[in-house]
PDB file of C-alpha atoms and ligand atoms in Angstrom:
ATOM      1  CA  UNK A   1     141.464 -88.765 214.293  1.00 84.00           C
ATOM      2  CA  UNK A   2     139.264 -88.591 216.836  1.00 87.00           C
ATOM      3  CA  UNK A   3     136.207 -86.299 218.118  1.00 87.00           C
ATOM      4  CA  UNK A   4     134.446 -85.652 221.092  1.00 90.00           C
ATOM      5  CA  UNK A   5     131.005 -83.411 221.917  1.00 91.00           C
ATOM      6  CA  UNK A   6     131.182 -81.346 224.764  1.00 91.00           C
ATOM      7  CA  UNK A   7     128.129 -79.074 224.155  1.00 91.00           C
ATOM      8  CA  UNK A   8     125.568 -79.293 221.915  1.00 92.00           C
ATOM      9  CA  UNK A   9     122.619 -77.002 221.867  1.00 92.00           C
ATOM     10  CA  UNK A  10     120.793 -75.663 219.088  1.00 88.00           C
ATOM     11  CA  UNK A  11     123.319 -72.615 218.550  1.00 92.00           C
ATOM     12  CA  UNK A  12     126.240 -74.041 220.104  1.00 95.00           C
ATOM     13  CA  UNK A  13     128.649 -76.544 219.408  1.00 95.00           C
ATOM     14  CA  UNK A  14     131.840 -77.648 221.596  1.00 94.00           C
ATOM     15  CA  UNK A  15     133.823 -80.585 221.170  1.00 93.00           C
ATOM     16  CA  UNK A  16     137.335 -81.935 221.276  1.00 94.00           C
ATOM     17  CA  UNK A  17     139.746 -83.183 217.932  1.00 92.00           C
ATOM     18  CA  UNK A  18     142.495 -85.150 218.282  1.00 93.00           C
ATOM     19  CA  UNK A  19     144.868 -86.292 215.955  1.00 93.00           C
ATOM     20  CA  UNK A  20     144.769 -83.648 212.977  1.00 92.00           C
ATOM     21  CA  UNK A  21     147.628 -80.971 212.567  1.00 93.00           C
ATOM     22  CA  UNK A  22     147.067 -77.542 212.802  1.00 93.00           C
ATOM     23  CA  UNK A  23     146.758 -76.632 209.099  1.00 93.00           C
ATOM     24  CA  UNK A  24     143.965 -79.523 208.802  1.00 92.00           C
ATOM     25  CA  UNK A  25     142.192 -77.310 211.934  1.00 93.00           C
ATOM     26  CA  UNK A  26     142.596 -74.354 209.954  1.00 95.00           C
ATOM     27  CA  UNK A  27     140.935 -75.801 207.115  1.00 94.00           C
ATOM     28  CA  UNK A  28     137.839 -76.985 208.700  1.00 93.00           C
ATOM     29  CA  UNK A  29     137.620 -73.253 210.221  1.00 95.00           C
ATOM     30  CA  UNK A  30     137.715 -71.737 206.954  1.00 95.00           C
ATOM     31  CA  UNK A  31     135.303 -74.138 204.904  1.00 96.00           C
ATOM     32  CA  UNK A  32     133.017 -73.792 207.720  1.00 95.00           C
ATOM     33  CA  UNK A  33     133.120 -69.967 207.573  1.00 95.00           C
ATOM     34  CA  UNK A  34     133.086 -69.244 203.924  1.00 94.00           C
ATOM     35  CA  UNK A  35     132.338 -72.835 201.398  1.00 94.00           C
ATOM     36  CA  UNK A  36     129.134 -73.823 203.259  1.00 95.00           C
ATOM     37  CA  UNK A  37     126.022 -73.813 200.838  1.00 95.00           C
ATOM     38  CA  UNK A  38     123.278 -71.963 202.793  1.00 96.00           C
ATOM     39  CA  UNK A  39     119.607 -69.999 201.619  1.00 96.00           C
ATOM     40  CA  UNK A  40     119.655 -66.023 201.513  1.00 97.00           C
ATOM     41  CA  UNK A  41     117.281 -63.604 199.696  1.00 97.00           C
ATOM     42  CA  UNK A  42     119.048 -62.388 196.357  1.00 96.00           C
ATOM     43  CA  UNK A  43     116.366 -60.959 194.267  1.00 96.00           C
ATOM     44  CA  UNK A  44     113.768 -58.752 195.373  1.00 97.00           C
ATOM     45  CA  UNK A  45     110.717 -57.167 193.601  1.00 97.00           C
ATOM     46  CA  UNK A  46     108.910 -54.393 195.472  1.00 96.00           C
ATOM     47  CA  UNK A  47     105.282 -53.982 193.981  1.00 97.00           C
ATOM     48  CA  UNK A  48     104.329 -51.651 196.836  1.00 96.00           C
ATOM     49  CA  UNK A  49     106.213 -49.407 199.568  1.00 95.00           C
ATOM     50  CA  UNK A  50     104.390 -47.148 201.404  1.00 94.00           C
ATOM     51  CA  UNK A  51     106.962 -47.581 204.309  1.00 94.00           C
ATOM     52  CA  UNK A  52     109.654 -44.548 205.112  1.00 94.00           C
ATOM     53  CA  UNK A  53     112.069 -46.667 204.347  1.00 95.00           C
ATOM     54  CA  UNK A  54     113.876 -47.053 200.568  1.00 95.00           C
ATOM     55  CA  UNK A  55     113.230 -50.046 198.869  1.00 95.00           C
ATOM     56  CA  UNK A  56     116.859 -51.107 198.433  1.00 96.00           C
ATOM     57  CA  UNK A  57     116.688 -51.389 202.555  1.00 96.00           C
ATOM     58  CA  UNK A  58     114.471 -53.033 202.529  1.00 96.00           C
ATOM     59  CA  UNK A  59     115.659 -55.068 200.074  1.00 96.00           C
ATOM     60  CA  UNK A  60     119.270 -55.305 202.134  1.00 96.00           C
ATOM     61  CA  UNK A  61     117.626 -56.118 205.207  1.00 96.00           C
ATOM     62  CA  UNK A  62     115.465 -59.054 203.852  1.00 96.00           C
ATOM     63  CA  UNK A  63     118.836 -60.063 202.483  1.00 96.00           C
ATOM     64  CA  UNK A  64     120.082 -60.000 205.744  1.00 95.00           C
ATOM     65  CA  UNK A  65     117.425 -62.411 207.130  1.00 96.00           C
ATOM     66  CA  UNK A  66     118.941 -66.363 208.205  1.00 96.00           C
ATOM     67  CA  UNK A  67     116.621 -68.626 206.233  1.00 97.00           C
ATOM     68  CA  UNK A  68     116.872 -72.486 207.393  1.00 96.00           C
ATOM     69  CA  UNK A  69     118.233 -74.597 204.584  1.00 95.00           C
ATOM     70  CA  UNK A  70     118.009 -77.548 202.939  1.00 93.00           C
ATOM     71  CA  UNK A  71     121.061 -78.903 201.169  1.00 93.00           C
ATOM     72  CA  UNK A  72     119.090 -82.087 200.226  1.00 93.00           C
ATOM     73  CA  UNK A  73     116.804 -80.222 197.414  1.00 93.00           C
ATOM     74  CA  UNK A  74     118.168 -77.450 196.539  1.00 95.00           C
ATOM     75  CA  UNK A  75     121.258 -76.783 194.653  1.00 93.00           C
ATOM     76  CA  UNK A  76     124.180 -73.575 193.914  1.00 95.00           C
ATOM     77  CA  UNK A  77     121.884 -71.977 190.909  1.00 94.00           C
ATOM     78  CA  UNK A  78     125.549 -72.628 189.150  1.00 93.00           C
ATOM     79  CA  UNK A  79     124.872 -76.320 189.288  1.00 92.00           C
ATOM     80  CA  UNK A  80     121.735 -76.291 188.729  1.00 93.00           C
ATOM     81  CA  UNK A  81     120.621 -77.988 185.345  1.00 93.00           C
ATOM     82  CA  UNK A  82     118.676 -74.977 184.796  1.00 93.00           C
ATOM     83  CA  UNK A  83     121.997 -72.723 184.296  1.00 89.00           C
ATOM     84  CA  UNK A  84     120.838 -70.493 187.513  1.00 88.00           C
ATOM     85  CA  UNK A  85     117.749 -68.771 185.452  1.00 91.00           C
ATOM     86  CA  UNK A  86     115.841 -69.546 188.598  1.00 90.00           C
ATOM     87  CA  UNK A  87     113.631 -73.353 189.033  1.00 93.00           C
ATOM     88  CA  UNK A  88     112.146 -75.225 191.766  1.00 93.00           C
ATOM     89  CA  UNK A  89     115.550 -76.756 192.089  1.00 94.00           C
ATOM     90  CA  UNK A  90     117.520 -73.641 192.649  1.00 95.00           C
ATOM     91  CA  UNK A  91     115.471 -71.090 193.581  1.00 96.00           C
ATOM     92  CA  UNK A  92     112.591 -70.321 196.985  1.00 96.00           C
ATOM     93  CA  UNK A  93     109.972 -67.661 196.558  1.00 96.00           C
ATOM     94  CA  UNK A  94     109.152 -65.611 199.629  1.00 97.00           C
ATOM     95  CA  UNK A  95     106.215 -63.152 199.704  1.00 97.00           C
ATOM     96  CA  UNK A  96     104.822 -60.806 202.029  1.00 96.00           C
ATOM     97  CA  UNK A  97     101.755 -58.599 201.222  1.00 96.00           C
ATOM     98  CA  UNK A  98     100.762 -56.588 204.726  1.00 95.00           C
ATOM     99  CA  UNK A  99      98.000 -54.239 204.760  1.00 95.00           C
ATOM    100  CA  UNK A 100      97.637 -51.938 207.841  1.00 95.00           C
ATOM    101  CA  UNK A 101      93.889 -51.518 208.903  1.00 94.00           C
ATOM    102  CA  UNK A 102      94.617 -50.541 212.526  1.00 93.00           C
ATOM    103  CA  UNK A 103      94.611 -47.295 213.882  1.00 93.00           C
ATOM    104  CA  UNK A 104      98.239 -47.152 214.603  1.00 94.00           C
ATOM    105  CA  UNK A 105     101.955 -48.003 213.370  1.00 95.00           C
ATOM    106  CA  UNK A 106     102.678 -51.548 213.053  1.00 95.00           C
ATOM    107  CA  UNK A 107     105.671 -53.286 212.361  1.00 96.00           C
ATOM    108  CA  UNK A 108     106.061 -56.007 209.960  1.00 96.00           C
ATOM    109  CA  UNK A 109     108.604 -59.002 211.004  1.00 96.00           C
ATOM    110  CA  UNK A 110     110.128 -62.147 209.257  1.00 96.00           C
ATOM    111  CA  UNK A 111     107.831 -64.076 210.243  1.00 96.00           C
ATOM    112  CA  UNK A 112     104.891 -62.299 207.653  1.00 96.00           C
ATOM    113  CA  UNK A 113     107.198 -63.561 205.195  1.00 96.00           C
ATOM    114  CA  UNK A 114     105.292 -66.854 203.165  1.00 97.00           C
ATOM    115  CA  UNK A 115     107.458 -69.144 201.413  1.00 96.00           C
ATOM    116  CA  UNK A 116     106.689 -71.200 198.729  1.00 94.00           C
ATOM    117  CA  UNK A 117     108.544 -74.300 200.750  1.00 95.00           C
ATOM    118  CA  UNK A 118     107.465 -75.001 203.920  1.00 94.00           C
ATOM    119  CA  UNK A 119     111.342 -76.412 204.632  1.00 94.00           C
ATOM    120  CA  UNK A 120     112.945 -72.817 203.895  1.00 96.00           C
ATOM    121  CA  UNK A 121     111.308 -70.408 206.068  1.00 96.00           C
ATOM    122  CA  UNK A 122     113.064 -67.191 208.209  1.00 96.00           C
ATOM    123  CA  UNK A 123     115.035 -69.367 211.394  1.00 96.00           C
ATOM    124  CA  UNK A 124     113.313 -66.357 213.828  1.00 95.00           C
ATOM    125  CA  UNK A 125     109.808 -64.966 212.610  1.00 96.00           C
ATOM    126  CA  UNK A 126     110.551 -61.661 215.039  1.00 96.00           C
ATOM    127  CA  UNK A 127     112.844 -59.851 213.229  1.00 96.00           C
ATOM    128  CA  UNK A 128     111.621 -56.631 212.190  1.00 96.00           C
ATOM    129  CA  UNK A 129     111.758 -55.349 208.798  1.00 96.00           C
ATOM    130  CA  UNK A 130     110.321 -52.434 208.321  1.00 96.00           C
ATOM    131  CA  UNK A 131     107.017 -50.036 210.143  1.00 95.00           C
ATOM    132  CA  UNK A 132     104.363 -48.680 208.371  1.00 95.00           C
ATOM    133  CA  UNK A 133     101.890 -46.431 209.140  1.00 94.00           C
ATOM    134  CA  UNK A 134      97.749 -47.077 209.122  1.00 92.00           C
ATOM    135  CA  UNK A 135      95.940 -47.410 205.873  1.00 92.00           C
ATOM    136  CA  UNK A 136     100.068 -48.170 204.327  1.00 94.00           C
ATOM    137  CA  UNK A 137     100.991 -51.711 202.297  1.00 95.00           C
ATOM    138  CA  UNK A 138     103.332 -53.181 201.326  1.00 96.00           C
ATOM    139  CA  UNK A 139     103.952 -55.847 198.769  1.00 97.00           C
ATOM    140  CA  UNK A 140     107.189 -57.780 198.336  1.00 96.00           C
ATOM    141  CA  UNK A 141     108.171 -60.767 196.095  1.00 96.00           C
ATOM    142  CA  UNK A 142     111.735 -62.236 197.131  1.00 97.00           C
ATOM    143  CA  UNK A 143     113.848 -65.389 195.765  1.00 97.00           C
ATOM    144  CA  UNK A 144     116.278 -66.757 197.806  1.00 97.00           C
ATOM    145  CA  UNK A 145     118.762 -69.156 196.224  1.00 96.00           C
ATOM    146  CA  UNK A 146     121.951 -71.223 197.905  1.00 96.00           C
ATOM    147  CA  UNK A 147     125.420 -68.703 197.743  1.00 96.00           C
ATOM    148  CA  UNK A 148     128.431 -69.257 199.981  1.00 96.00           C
ATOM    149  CA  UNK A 149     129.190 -66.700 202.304  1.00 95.00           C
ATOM    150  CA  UNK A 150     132.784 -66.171 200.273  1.00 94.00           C
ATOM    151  CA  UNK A 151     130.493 -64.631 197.453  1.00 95.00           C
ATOM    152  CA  UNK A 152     128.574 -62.503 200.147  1.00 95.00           C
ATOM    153  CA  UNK A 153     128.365 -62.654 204.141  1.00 94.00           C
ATOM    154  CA  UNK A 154     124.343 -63.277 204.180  1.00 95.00           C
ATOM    155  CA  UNK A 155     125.362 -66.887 203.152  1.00 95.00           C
ATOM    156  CA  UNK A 156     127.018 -67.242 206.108  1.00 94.00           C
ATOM    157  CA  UNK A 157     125.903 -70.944 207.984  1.00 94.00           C
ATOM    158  CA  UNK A 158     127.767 -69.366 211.246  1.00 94.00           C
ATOM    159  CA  UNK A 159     128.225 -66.891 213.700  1.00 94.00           C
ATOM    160  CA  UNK A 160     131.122 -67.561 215.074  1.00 94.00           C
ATOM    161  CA  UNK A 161     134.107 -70.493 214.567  1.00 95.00           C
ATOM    162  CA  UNK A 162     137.057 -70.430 216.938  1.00 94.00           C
ATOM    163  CA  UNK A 163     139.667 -73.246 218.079  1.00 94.00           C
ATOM    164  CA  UNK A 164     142.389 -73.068 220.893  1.00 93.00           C
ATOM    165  CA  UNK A 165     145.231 -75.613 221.615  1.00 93.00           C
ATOM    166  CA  UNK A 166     144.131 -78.294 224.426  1.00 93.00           C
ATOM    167  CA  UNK A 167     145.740 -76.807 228.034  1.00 92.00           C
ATOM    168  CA  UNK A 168     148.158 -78.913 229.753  1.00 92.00           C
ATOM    169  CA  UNK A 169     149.343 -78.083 233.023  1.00 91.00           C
ATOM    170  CA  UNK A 170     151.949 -79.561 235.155  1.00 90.00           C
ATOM    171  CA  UNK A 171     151.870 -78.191 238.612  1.00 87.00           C
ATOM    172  CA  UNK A 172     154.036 -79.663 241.084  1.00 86.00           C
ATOM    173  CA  UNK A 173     152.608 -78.606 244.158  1.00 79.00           C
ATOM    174  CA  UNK A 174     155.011 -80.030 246.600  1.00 82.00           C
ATOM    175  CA  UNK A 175     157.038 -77.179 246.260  1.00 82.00           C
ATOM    176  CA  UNK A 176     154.371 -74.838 247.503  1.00 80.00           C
ATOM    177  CA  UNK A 177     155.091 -75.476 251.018  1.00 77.00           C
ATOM    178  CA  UNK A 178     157.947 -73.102 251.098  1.00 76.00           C
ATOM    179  CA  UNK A 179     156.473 -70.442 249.503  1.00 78.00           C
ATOM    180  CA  UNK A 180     156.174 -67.042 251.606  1.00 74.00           C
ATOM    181  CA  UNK A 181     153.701 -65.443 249.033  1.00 76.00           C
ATOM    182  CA  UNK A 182     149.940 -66.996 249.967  1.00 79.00           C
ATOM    183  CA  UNK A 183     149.424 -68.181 246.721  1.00 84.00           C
ATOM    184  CA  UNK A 184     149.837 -65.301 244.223  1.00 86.00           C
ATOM    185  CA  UNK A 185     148.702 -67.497 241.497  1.00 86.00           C
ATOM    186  CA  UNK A 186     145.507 -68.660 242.891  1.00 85.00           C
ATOM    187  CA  UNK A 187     144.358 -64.798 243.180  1.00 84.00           C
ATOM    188  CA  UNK A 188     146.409 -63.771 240.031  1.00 85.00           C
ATOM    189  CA  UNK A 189     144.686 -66.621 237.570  1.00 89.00           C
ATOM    190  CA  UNK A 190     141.883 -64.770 235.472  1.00 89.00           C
ATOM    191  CA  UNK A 191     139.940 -68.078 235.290  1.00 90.00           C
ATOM    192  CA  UNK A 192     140.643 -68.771 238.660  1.00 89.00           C
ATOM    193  CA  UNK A 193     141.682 -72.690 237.791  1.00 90.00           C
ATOM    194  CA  UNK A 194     143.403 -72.891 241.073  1.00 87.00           C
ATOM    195  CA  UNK A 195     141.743 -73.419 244.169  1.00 87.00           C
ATOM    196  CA  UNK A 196     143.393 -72.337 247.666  1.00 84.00           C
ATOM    197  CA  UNK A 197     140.289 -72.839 249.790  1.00 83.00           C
ATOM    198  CA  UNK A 198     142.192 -75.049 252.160  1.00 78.00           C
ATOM    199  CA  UNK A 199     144.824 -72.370 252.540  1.00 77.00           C
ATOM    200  CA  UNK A 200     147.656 -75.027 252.679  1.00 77.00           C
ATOM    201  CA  UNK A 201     148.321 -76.137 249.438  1.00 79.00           C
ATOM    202  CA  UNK A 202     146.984 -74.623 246.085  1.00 85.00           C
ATOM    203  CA  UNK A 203     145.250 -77.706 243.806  1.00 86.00           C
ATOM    204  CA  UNK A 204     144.712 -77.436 239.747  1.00 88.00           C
ATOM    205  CA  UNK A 205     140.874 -77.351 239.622  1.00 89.00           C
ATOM    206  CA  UNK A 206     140.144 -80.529 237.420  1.00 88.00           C
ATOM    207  CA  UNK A 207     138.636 -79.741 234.443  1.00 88.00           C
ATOM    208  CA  UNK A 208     140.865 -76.275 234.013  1.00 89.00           C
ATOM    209  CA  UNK A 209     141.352 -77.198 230.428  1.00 89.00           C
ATOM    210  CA  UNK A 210     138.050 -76.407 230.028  1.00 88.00           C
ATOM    211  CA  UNK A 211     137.998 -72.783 230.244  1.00 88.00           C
ATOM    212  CA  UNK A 212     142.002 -72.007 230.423  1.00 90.00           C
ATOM    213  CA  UNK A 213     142.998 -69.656 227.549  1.00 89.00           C
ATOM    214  CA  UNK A 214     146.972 -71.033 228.153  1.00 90.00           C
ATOM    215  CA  UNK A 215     147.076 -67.075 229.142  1.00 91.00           C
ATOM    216  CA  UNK A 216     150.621 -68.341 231.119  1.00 89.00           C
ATOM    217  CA  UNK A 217     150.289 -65.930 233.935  1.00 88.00           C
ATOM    218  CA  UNK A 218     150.200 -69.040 236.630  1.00 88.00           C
ATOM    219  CA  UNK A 219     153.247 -69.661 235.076  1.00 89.00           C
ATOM    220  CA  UNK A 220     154.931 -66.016 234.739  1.00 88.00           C
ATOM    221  CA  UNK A 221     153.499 -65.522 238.891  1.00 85.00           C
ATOM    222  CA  UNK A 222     154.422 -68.192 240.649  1.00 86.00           C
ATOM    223  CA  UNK A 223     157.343 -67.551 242.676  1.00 84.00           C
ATOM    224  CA  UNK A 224     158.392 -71.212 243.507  1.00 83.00           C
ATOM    225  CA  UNK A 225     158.095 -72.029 240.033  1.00 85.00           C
ATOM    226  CA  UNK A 226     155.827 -74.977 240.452  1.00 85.00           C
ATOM    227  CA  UNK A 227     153.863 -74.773 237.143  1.00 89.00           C
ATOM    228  CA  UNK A 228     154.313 -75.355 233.968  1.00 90.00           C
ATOM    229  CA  UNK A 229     151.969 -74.234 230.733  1.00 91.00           C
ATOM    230  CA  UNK A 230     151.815 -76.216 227.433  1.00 91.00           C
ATOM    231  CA  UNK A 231     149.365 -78.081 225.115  1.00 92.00           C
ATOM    232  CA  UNK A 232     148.351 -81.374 224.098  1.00 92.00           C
ATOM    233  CA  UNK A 233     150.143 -82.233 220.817  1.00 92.00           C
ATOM    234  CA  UNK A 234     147.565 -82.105 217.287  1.00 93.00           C
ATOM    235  CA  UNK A 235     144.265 -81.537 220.164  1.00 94.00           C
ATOM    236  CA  UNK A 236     142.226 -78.649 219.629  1.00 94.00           C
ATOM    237  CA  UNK A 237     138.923 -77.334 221.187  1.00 94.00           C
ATOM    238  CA  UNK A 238     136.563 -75.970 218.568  1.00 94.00           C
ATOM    239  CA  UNK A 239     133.549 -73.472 219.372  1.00 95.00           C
ATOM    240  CA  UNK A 240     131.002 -72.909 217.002  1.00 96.00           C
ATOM    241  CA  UNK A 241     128.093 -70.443 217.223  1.00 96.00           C
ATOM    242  CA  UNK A 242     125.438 -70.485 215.115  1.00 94.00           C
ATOM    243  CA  UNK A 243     122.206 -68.810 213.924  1.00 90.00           C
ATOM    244  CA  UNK A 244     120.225 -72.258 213.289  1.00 91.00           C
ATOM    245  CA  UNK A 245     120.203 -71.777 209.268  1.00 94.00           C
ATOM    246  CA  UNK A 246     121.700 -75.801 209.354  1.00 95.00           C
ATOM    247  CA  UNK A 247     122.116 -78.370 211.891  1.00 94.00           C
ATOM    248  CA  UNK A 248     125.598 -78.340 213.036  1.00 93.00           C
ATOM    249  CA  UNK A 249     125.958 -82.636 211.559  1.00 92.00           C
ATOM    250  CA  UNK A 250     124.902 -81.584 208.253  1.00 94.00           C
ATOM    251  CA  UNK A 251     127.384 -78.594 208.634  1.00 94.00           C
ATOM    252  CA  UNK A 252     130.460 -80.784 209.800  1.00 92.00           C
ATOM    253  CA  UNK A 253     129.540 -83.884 207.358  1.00 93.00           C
ATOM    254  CA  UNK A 254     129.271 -80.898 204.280  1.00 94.00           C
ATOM    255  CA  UNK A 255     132.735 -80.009 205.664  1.00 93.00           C
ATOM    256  CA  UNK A 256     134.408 -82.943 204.826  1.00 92.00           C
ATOM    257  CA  UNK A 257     132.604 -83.329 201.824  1.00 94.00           C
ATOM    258  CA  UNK A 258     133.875 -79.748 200.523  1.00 95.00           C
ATOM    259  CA  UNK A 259     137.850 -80.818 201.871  1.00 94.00           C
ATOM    260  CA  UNK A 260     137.581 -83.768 200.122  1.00 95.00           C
ATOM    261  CA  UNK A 261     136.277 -81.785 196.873  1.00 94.00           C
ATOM    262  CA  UNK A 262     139.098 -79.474 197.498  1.00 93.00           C
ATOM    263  CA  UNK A 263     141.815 -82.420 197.623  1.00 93.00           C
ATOM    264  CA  UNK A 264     140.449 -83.717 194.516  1.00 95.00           C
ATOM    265  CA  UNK A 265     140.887 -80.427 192.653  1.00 93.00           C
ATOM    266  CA  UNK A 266     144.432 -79.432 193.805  1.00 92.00           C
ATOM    267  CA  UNK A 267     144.983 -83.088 192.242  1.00 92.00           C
ATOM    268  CA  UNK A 268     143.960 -82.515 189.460  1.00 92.00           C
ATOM    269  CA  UNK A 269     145.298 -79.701 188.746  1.00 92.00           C
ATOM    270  CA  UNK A 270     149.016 -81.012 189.997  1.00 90.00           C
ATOM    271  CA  UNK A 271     148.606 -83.134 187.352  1.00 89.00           C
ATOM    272  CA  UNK A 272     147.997 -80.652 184.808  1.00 88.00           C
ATOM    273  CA  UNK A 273     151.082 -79.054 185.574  1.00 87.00           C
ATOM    274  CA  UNK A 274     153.973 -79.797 183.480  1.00 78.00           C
ATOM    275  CA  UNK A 275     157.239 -79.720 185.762  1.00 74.00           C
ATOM    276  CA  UNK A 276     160.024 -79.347 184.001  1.00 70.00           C
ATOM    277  CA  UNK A 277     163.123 -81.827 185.565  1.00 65.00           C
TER     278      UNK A 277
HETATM  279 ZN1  LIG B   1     117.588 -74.179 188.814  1.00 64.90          ZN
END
């Protein structure tokens, strides 16, 4: 197996496997999506709410807020040796107690929200959470604790997760030079991968695999029947889109370490099963 980085910014991540089949693919996809340990706000006490809104939305949208994690420290409340009652171990307080003394409305965002670890704090401090008018308070206690998002989508360490097949295209453009139609496929091509800017002979822009979704209308178009669509055999690109809750190495090495977990289990359990012969 091998891997490649594409693109790496701080909410994106591109690179290139080879070697794994496509159920392997589909596995990373899915432990990345919904077994990846990550901080939300579960418990909220609401000692003051002079705001218009409810305190259970407030409550939901505090919920709702991406807290940056640390999977060093902190542990699933389930594992935690305190049984999940709530410890340092387990759980992260978050207050916010906002007083309006201005002469207007004022909003009140994330970032008003003080933790009791310097390490798990909101990943934006501009989301809004609720307006309140002058001379209003509020007064929130929250405790956030490590979930995975198949329990509840707030846990969720990602946006988005998507892979495609590697493209591979053979075009043979010696035939072109018979063709009546001025290449079709160069003006047909949503990604526009071929360039006929010399209006002679179409060429396969180099890095087409880049941003070809193996949509096969080159192939379907072309009247000379010069190309031909496939992939690269166990290659796949992955995309991953994230809102900065973990750093995209600790989220691909806690991948592995969950699929290894998983392997472990279903071997166990193989082994618990009698088969009868
Ligand atoms: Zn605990």
């Amino acid at each position: 197996m091998s891997l490649e980085i594409l693109e790496k910014t701080d909410h994106n991540l591109k690179f290139i496997v080879e070697g794994i089949s496509i159920e392997m693919a589909n596995a990373i996809r899915r432990i990345i999506i919904s077994e990846m340990p990550v901080m939300a706000v579960d418990e909220v006490i609401i000692l003051k709410n002079d705001s218009p809104l409810y305190d259970e939305i407030i409550a939901h949208r505090l919920s709702m807020i991406p807290l940056t994690t640390d999977l060093n420290v902190y542990k699933l409340p389930r594992d935690c040796e305190c049984g999940g009652y709530g410890c340092p171990l387990c759980q992260v307080s978050l207050t916010c107690e906002v007083t309006n003394t201005s002469n207007h409305p004022m909003e009140i965002y994330s970032g008003d929200l003080n933790s009791n670890d310097p390490q798990i704090i909101p990943v934006n401090p501009n989301i809004p959470l609720v307006k309140i008018d002058k001379n209003d308070k509020v007064i929130i206690e929250a405790y956030a604790v490590l979930g995975l998002a198949k329990d509840h989508v707030k846990y969720q360490a990602i946006s988005n997760i998507l892979y495609r097949f590697y493209p591979q295209i053979d075009f043979d453009n010696s035939k072109c030079t018979k063709c009546p139609d001025k290449c079709i496929v160069s003006r047909m091509c949503p990604e526009k991968l071929y360039d006929f800017s010399n209006k002679k002979s179409p060429i396969l822009i180099e890095d087409y695999w880049k941003t070809c979704t193996l949509c096969n209308s080159c192939e379907n178009d072309c009247p000379e029947k010069a190309i031909k669509v496939g992939w690269k055999e166990k290659t796949y690109i992955f995309s991953i889109e994230s809102d900065g809750v973990l750093p995209f190495d600790v989220i691909i090495k806690k991948t592995f370490e969950v699929f290894l977990e998983k392997i472990d289990e279903f071997i166990e359990k193989l082994e618990e099963v009698e088969i009868e012969s």
